[in-house]
JSON list of C-alpha atoms in Angstrom, two decimals:
[
{"chain": "A", "resi": 1, "resn": "MET", "atom": "CA", "xyz": [16.39, -37.77, 3.24]},
{"chain": "A", "resi": 2, "resn": "ALA", "atom": "CA", "xyz": [17.47, -34.27, 4.38]},
{"chain": "A", "resi": 3, "resn": "ASP", "atom": "CA", "xyz": [17.92, -32.99, 0.77]},
{"chain": "A", "resi": 4, "resn": "ASP", "atom": "CA", "xyz": [14.32, -33.91, 0.29]},
{"chain": "A", "resi": 5, "resn": "SER", "atom": "CA", "xyz": [13.31, -31.87, 3.60]},
{"chain": "A", "resi": 6, "resn": "CYS", "atom": "CA", "xyz": [15.55, -28.88, 2.30]},
{"chain": "A", "resi": 7, "resn": "ARG", "atom": "CA", "xyz": [13.66, -28.86, -1.10]},
{"chain": "A", "resi": 8, "resn": "ASP", "atom": "CA", "xyz": [10.14, -28.76, 0.22]},
{"chain": "A", "resi": 9, "resn": "SER", "atom": "CA", "xyz": [11.33, -26.17, 2.54]},
{"chain": "A", "resi": 10, "resn": "ASN", "atom": "CA", "xyz": [12.31, -24.20, -0.50]},
{"chain": "A", "resi": 11, "resn": "ARG", "atom": "CA", "xyz": [9.34, -24.87, -2.58]},
{"chain": "A", "resi": 12, "resn": "GLY", "atom": "CA", "xyz": [7.16, -23.87, 0.48]},
{"chain": "A", "resi": 13, "resn": "ILE", "atom": "CA", "xyz": [8.90, -20.58, 0.45]},
{"chain": "A", "resi": 14, "resn": "GLN", "atom": "CA", "xyz": [9.00, -20.14, -2.90]},
{"chain": "A", "resi": 15, "resn": "GLU", "atom": "CA", "xyz": [4.84, -20.82, -3.18]},
{"chain": "A", "resi": 16, "resn": "ALA", "atom": "CA", "xyz": [4.60, -18.05, -0.44]},
{"chain": "A", "resi": 17, "resn": "ALA", "atom": "CA", "xyz": [6.42, -15.41, -2.35]},
{"chain": "A", "resi": 18, "resn": "ASP", "atom": "CA", "xyz": [4.24, -16.50, -5.59]},
{"chain": "A", "resi": 19, "resn": "ASP", "atom": "CA", "xyz": [1.07, -16.37, -3.57]},
{"chain": "A", "resi": 20, "resn": "GLN", "atom": "CA", "xyz": [1.97, -12.89, -2.40]},
{"chain": "A", "resi": 21, "resn": "ARG", "atom": "CA", "xyz": [3.06, -11.41, -5.42]},
{"chain": "A", "resi": 22, "resn": "ARG", "atom": "CA", "xyz": [-0.16, -12.52, -6.85]},
{"chain": "A", "resi": 23, "resn": "ARG", "atom": "CA", "xyz": [-2.23, -10.82, -4.25]},
{"chain": "A", "resi": 24, "resn": "LEU", "atom": "CA", "xyz": [0.03, -7.56, -4.59]},
{"chain": "A", "resi": 25, "resn": "PHE", "atom": "CA", "xyz": [-1.37, -7.92, -8.15]},
{"chain": "A", "resi": 26, "resn": "ARG", "atom": "CA", "xyz": [-5.09, -8.03, -6.80]},
{"chain": "A", "resi": 27, "resn": "HIS", "atom": "CA", "xyz": [-4.70, -5.57, -4.14]},
{"chain": "A", "resi": 28, "resn": "GLY", "atom": "CA", "xyz": [-3.11, -3.47, -6.80]},
{"chain": "A", "resi": 29, "resn": "PHE", "atom": "CA", "xyz": [-5.94, -3.91, -9.02]},
{"chain": "A", "resi": 30, "resn": "ALA", "atom": "CA", "xyz": [-8.49, -3.63, -6.59]},
{"chain": "A", "resi": 31, "resn": "LEU", "atom": "CA", "xyz": [-7.21, -0.20, -5.12]},
{"chain": "A", "resi": 32, "resn": "PHE", "atom": "CA", "xyz": [-6.80, 1.09, -8.55]},
{"chain": "A", "resi": 33, "resn": "LEU", "atom": "CA", "xyz": [-10.26, 0.29, -9.11]},
{"chain": "A", "resi": 34, "resn": "LEU", "atom": "CA", "xyz": [-11.19, 1.98, -5.73]},
{"chain": "A", "resi": 35, "resn": "GLY", "atom": "CA", "xyz": [-9.31, 4.77, -6.75]},
{"chain": "A", "resi": 36, "resn": "LEU", "atom": "CA", "xyz": [-11.30, 4.94, -9.95]},
{"chain": "A", "resi": 37, "resn": "LEU", "atom": "CA", "xyz": [-15.03, 4.45, -8.43]},
{"chain": "A", "resi": 38, "resn": "THR", "atom": "CA", "xyz": [-13.60, 7.18, -5.83]},
{"chain": "A", "resi": 39, "resn": "GLY", "atom": "CA", "xyz": [-13.16, 9.72, -9.10]},
{"chain": "A", "resi": 40, "resn": "LEU", "atom": "CA", "xyz": [-16.86, 9.18, -9.90]},
{"chain": "A", "resi": 41, "resn": "ALA", "atom": "CA", "xyz": [-18.03, 10.06, -6.68]},
{"chain": "A", "resi": 42, "resn": "GLU", "atom": "CA", "xyz": [-15.42, 13.15, -5.65]},
{"chain": "A", "resi": 43, "resn": "GLN", "atom": "CA", "xyz": [-18.24, 15.78, -6.37]},
{"chain": "A", "resi": 44, "resn": "HIS", "atom": "CA", "xyz": [-20.12, 14.83, -3.65]},
{"chain": "A", "resi": 45, "resn": "PHE", "atom": "CA", "xyz": [-17.44, 15.00, -0.67]},
{"chain": "A", "resi": 46, "resn": "THR", "atom": "CA", "xyz": [-17.55, 17.92, 1.39]},
{"chain": "A", "resi": 47, "resn": "ASN", "atom": "CA", "xyz": [-14.20, 18.91, 0.04]},
{"chain": "A", "resi": 48, "resn": "VAL", "atom": "CA", "xyz": [-14.23, 18.32, -3.65]},
{"chain": "A", "resi": 49, "resn": "ARG", "atom": "CA", "xyz": [-10.55, 19.03, -3.97]},
{"chain": "A", "resi": 50, "resn": "MET", "atom": "CA", "xyz": [-9.73, 16.28, -1.42]},
{"chain": "A", "resi": 51, "resn": "GLY", "atom": "CA", "xyz": [-11.82, 14.05, -3.22]},
{"chain": "A", "resi": 52, "resn": "LEU", "atom": "CA", "xyz": [-9.81, 14.42, -6.19]},
{"chain": "A", "resi": 53, "resn": "ALA", "atom": "CA", "xyz": [-6.66, 13.77, -3.84]},
{"chain": "A", "resi": 54, "resn": "ALA", "atom": "CA", "xyz": [-8.74, 10.36, -2.81]},
{"chain": "A", "resi": 55, "resn": "HIS", "atom": "CA", "xyz": [-9.36, 9.66, -6.30]},
{"chain": "A", "resi": 56, "resn": "LEU", "atom": "CA", "xyz": [-5.50, 10.08, -7.01]},
{"chain": "A", "resi": 57, "resn": "GLU", "atom": "CA", "xyz": [-4.50, 8.20, -4.12]},
{"chain": "A", "resi": 58, "resn": "GLY", "atom": "CA", "xyz": [-6.38, 5.09, -5.01]},
{"chain": "A", "resi": 59, "resn": "VAL", "atom": "CA", "xyz": [-5.12, 4.99, -8.57]},
{"chain": "A", "resi": 60, "resn": "MET", "atom": "CA", "xyz": [-1.63, 5.84, -7.61]},
{"chain": "A", "resi": 61, "resn": "ASN", "atom": "CA", "xyz": [-1.24, 3.58, -4.86]},
{"chain": "A", "resi": 62, "resn": "GLY", "atom": "CA", "xyz": [-2.84, 0.61, -7.29]},
{"chain": "A", "resi": 63, "resn": "THR", "atom": "CA", "xyz": [-0.36, 1.17, -9.67]},
{"chain": "A", "resi": 64, "resn": "PHE", "atom": "CA", "xyz": [2.42, 0.95, -7.20]},
{"chain": "A", "resi": 65, "resn": "LEU", "atom": "CA", "xyz": [1.25, -2.22, -5.68]},
{"chain": "A", "resi": 66, "resn": "ILE", "atom": "CA", "xyz": [1.11, -3.92, -9.08]},
{"chain": "A", "resi": 67, "resn": "ALA", "atom": "CA", "xyz": [4.85, -2.27, -9.76]},
{"chain": "A", "resi": 68, "resn": "VAL", "atom": "CA", "xyz": [5.94, -3.77, -5.95]},
{"chain": "A", "resi": 69, "resn": "GLY", "atom": "CA", "xyz": [4.10, -7.28, -7.37]},
{"chain": "A", "resi": 70, "resn": "ALA", "atom": "CA", "xyz": [6.51, -7.00, -10.47]},
{"chain": "A", "resi": 71, "resn": "ALA", "atom": "CA", "xyz": [9.33, -6.76, -8.53]},
{"chain": "A", "resi": 72, "resn": "TRP", "atom": "CA", "xyz": [8.66, -8.95, -5.58]},
{"chain": "A", "resi": 73, "resn": "ASP", "atom": "CA", "xyz": [10.67, -11.66, -6.93]},
{"chain": "A", "resi": 74, "resn": "GLN", "atom": "CA", "xyz": [13.51, -9.58, -6.80]},
{"chain": "A", "resi": 75, "resn": "ILE", "atom": "CA", "xyz": [13.39, -8.62, -2.89]},
{"chain": "A", "resi": 76, "resn": "ASN", "atom": "CA", "xyz": [15.82, -10.62, -1.02]},
{"chain": "A", "resi": 77, "resn": "LEU", "atom": "CA", "xyz": [14.60, -10.13, 2.54]},
{"chain": "A", "resi": 78, "resn": "THR", "atom": "CA", "xyz": [13.85, -13.13, 5.19]},
{"chain": "A", "resi": 79, "resn": "ALA", "atom": "CA", "xyz": [10.27, -14.67, 5.10]},
{"chain": "A", "resi": 80, "resn": "ARG", "atom": "CA", "xyz": [9.42, -13.06, 7.93]},
{"chain": "A", "resi": 81, "resn": "VAL", "atom": "CA", "xyz": [10.79, -9.66, 7.02]},
{"chain": "A", "resi": 82, "resn": "LYS", "atom": "CA", "xyz": [9.44, -10.09, 3.75]},
{"chain": "A", "resi": 83, "resn": "THR", "atom": "CA", "xyz": [5.77, -10.81, 5.37]},
{"chain": "A", "resi": 84, "resn": "ALA", "atom": "CA", "xyz": [6.12, -7.71, 7.34]},
{"chain": "A", "resi": 85, "resn": "ALA", "atom": "CA", "xyz": [6.84, -5.59, 4.28]},
{"chain": "A", "resi": 86, "resn": "TYR", "atom": "CA", "xyz": [3.86, -7.01, 2.40]},
{"chain": "A", "resi": 87, "resn": "TRP", "atom": "CA", "xyz": [1.50, -6.25, 4.95]},
{"chain": "A", "resi": 88, "resn": "ILE", "atom": "CA", "xyz": [3.02, -2.69, 5.81]},
{"chain": "A", "resi": 89, "resn": "LEU", "atom": "CA", "xyz": [3.04, -1.82, 2.14]},
{"chain": "A", "resi": 90, "resn": "LEU", "atom": "CA", "xyz": [-0.79, -2.91, 2.09]},
{"chain": "A", "resi": 91, "resn": "ALA", "atom": "CA", "xyz": [-1.67, -0.98, 5.09]},
{"chain": "A", "resi": 92, "resn": "GLY", "atom": "CA", "xyz": [-0.14, 1.85, 3.84]},
{"chain": "A", "resi": 93, "resn": "THR", "atom": "CA", "xyz": [-1.58, 1.92, 0.31]},
{"chain": "A", "resi": 94, "resn": "TYR", "atom": "CA", "xyz": [-4.91, 1.19, 1.57]},
{"chain": "A", "resi": 95, "resn": "GLY", "atom": "CA", "xyz": [-4.73, 3.49, 4.40]},
{"chain": "A", "resi": 96, "resn": "ASN", "atom": "CA", "xyz": [-3.34, 6.19, 2.28]},
{"chain": "A", "resi": 97, "resn": "TRP", "atom": "CA", "xyz": [-6.72, 6.25, 0.16]},
{"chain": "A", "resi": 98, "resn": "LEU", "atom": "CA", "xyz": [-8.86, 5.46, 3.19]},
{"chain": "A", "resi": 99, "resn": "VAL", "atom": "CA", "xyz": [-7.50, 8.78, 5.27]},
{"chain": "A", "resi": 100, "resn": "THR", "atom": "CA", "xyz": [-7.44, 10.49, 1.99]},
{"chain": "A", "resi": 101, "resn": "MET", "atom": "CA", "xyz": [-11.38, 9.71, 1.72]},
{"chain": "A", "resi": 102, "resn": "LEU", "atom": "CA", "xyz": [-12.16, 10.65, 5.12]},
{"chain": "A", "resi": 103, "resn": "ALA", "atom": "CA", "xyz": [-10.61, 13.86, 4.97]},
{"chain": "A", "resi": 104, "resn": "ALA", "atom": "CA", "xyz": [-12.96, 14.45, 1.87]},
{"chain": "A", "resi": 105, "resn": "ILE", "atom": "CA", "xyz": [-16.09, 13.43, 3.42]},
{"chain": "A", "resi": 106, "resn": "LEU", "atom": "CA", "xyz": [-14.77, 15.34, 6.68]},
{"chain": "A", "resi": 107, "resn": "GLY", "atom": "CA", "xyz": [-13.59, 18.20, 5.25]},
{"chain": "A", "resi": 108, "resn": "THR", "atom": "CA", "xyz": [-10.52, 18.71, 7.20]},
{"chain": "A", "resi": 109, "resn": "ALA", "atom": "CA", "xyz": [-7.62, 20.55, 6.35]},
{"chain": "A", "resi": 110, "resn": "ALA", "atom": "CA", "xyz": [-5.23, 18.73, 8.19]},
{"chain": "A", "resi": 111, "resn": "LEU", "atom": "CA", "xyz": [-1.85, 18.34, 6.93]},
{"chain": "A", "resi": 112, "resn": "SER", "atom": "CA", "xyz": [-3.05, 19.61, 3.62]},
{"chain": "A", "resi": 113, "resn": "PRO", "atom": "CA", "xyz": [-3.82, 23.48, 3.41]},
{"chain": "A", "resi": 114, "resn": "ILE", "atom": "CA", "xyz": [-3.48, 23.37, -0.37]},
{"chain": "A", "resi": 115, "resn": "THR", "atom": "CA", "xyz": [-6.31, 21.18, -0.96]},
{"chain": "A", "resi": 116, "resn": "ALA", "atom": "CA", "xyz": [-8.14, 22.28, 2.38]},
{"chain": "A", "resi": 117, "resn": "ALA", "atom": "CA", "xyz": [-9.99, 24.91, 0.21]},
{"chain": "A", "resi": 118, "resn": "GLY", "atom": "CA", "xyz": [-11.05, 26.77, 3.03]},
{"chain": "A", "resi": 119, "resn": "HIS", "atom": "CA", "xyz": [-12.82, 23.97, 5.10]},
{"chain": "A", "resi": 120, "resn": "GLY", "atom": "CA", "xyz": [-12.19, 22.84, 8.29]},
{"chain": "A", "resi": 121, "resn": "ALA", "atom": "CA", "xyz": [-13.82, 20.73, 10.98]},
{"chain": "A", "resi": 122, "resn": "SER", "atom": "CA", "xyz": [-13.80, 19.81, 14.33]},
{"chain": "A", "resi": 123, "resn": "ALA", "atom": "CA", "xyz": [-10.57, 19.51, 16.76]},
{"chain": "A", "resi": 124, "resn": "LEU", "atom": "CA", "xyz": [-11.11, 15.64, 17.11]},
{"chain": "A", "resi": 125, "resn": "GLN", "atom": "CA", "xyz": [-11.78, 15.40, 13.44]},
{"chain": "A", "resi": 126, "resn": "GLU", "atom": "CA", "xyz": [-8.60, 17.41, 12.44]},
{"chain": "A", "resi": 127, "resn": "SER", "atom": "CA", "xyz": [-6.46, 15.16, 14.97]},
{"chain": "A", "resi": 128, "resn": "VAL", "atom": "CA", "xyz": [-7.90, 11.91, 13.59]},
{"chain": "A", "resi": 129, "resn": "VAL", "atom": "CA", "xyz": [-6.99, 12.61, 10.11]},
{"chain": "A", "resi": 130, "resn": "THR", "atom": "CA", "xyz": [-3.80, 14.04, 11.25]},
{"chain": "A", "resi": 131, "resn": "PHE", "atom": "CA", "xyz": [-2.89, 11.43, 13.21]},
{"chain": "A", "resi": 132, "resn": "GLY", "atom": "CA", "xyz": [-4.13, 8.96, 10.41]},
{"chain": "A", "resi": 133, "resn": "PHE", "atom": "CA", "xyz": [-1.78, 10.72, 7.36]},
{"chain": "A", "resi": 134, "resn": "VAL", "atom": "CA", "xyz": [1.35, 10.67, 9.88]},
{"chain": "A", "resi": 135, "resn": "ALA", "atom": "CA", "xyz": [0.63, 6.81, 10.64]},
{"chain": "A", "resi": 136, "resn": "ILE", "atom": "CA", "xyz": [0.35, 6.31, 6.92]},
{"chain": "A", "resi": 137, "resn": "GLY", "atom": "CA", "xyz": [3.41, 8.37, 5.90]},
{"chain": "A", "resi": 138, "resn": "LEU", "atom": "CA", "xyz": [5.38, 6.26, 8.52]},
{"chain": "A", "resi": 139, "resn": "ALA", "atom": "CA", "xyz": [4.23, 2.96, 7.12]},
{"chain": "A", "resi": 140, "resn": "ILE", "atom": "CA", "xyz": [4.73, 3.72, 3.84]},
{"chain": "A", "resi": 141, "resn": "ILE", "atom": "CA", "xyz": [8.29, 5.04, 4.39]},
{"chain": "A", "resi": 142, "resn": "ALA", "atom": "CA", "xyz": [9.27, 1.56, 6.52]},
{"chain": "A", "resi": 143, "resn": "GLY", "atom": "CA", "xyz": [7.67, -0.59, 3.85]},
{"chain": "A", "resi": 144, "resn": "VAL", "atom": "CA", "xyz": [9.39, 1.26, 0.66]},
{"chain": "A", "resi": 145, "resn": "SER", "atom": "CA", "xyz": [12.97, 1.23, 2.99]},
{"chain": "A", "resi": 146, "resn": "LEU", "atom": "CA", "xyz": [12.53, -2.72, 3.42]},
{"chain": "A", "resi": 147, "resn": "ALA", "atom": "CA", "xyz": [11.80, -3.00, -0.18]},
{"chain": "A", "resi": 148, "resn": "LEU", "atom": "CA", "xyz": [14.82, -1.00, -1.16]},
{"chain": "A", "resi": 149, "resn": "PHE", "atom": "CA", "xyz": [16.90, -2.90, 1.36]},
{"chain": "A", "resi": 150, "resn": "GLY", "atom": "CA", "xyz": [15.53, -6.26, -0.26]},
{"chain": "A", "resi": 151, "resn": "LEU", "atom": "CA", "xyz": [16.67, -4.90, -3.48]},
{"chain": "A", "resi": 152, "resn": "ARG", "atom": "CA", "xyz": [20.68, -4.51, -2.65]},
{"chain": "A", "resi": 153, "resn": "PRO", "atom": "CA", "xyz": [22.99, -6.17, -4.56]},
{"chain": "A", "resi": 154, "resn": "LYS", "atom": "CA", "xyz": [23.96, -9.86, -3.45]},
{"chain": "A", "resi": 155, "resn": "ARG", "atom": "CA", "xyz": [27.21, -10.58, -1.99]},
{"chain": "A", "resi": 156, "resn": "SER", "atom": "CA", "xyz": [29.45, -13.00, -3.78]}
]
């Protein structure tokens, strides 16, 4: 009886991991598509260079999520930590595209003097975008660190 319970529990954990893997693929392709669509609109942003950056962020972060999905079964973390990594990576990748889009729309120069191209925005707008970029950067670093930790060699 206990063996059946253990098998059912393991099956449930595996199904949850497979579902996360599928969702990573789906989110990766969705973000890739958002990046492509952003590229079509980049000439209409206040800061065209930042619009190009938003296009590239969508495409690259979408590709990154697809790669994470491909490796997901190899990431060995507890179910709770793996779920946290999943949500952190989703928030970081979508957030990266979104904050870069916001910077392109507002024409901010926050944390991106190369793409600022002489643009600038109000102090509040610059602060919001700066906070967004810092938060997203920390999220991506945390998510990738968790995934890398989960890829460590298993002990014998």
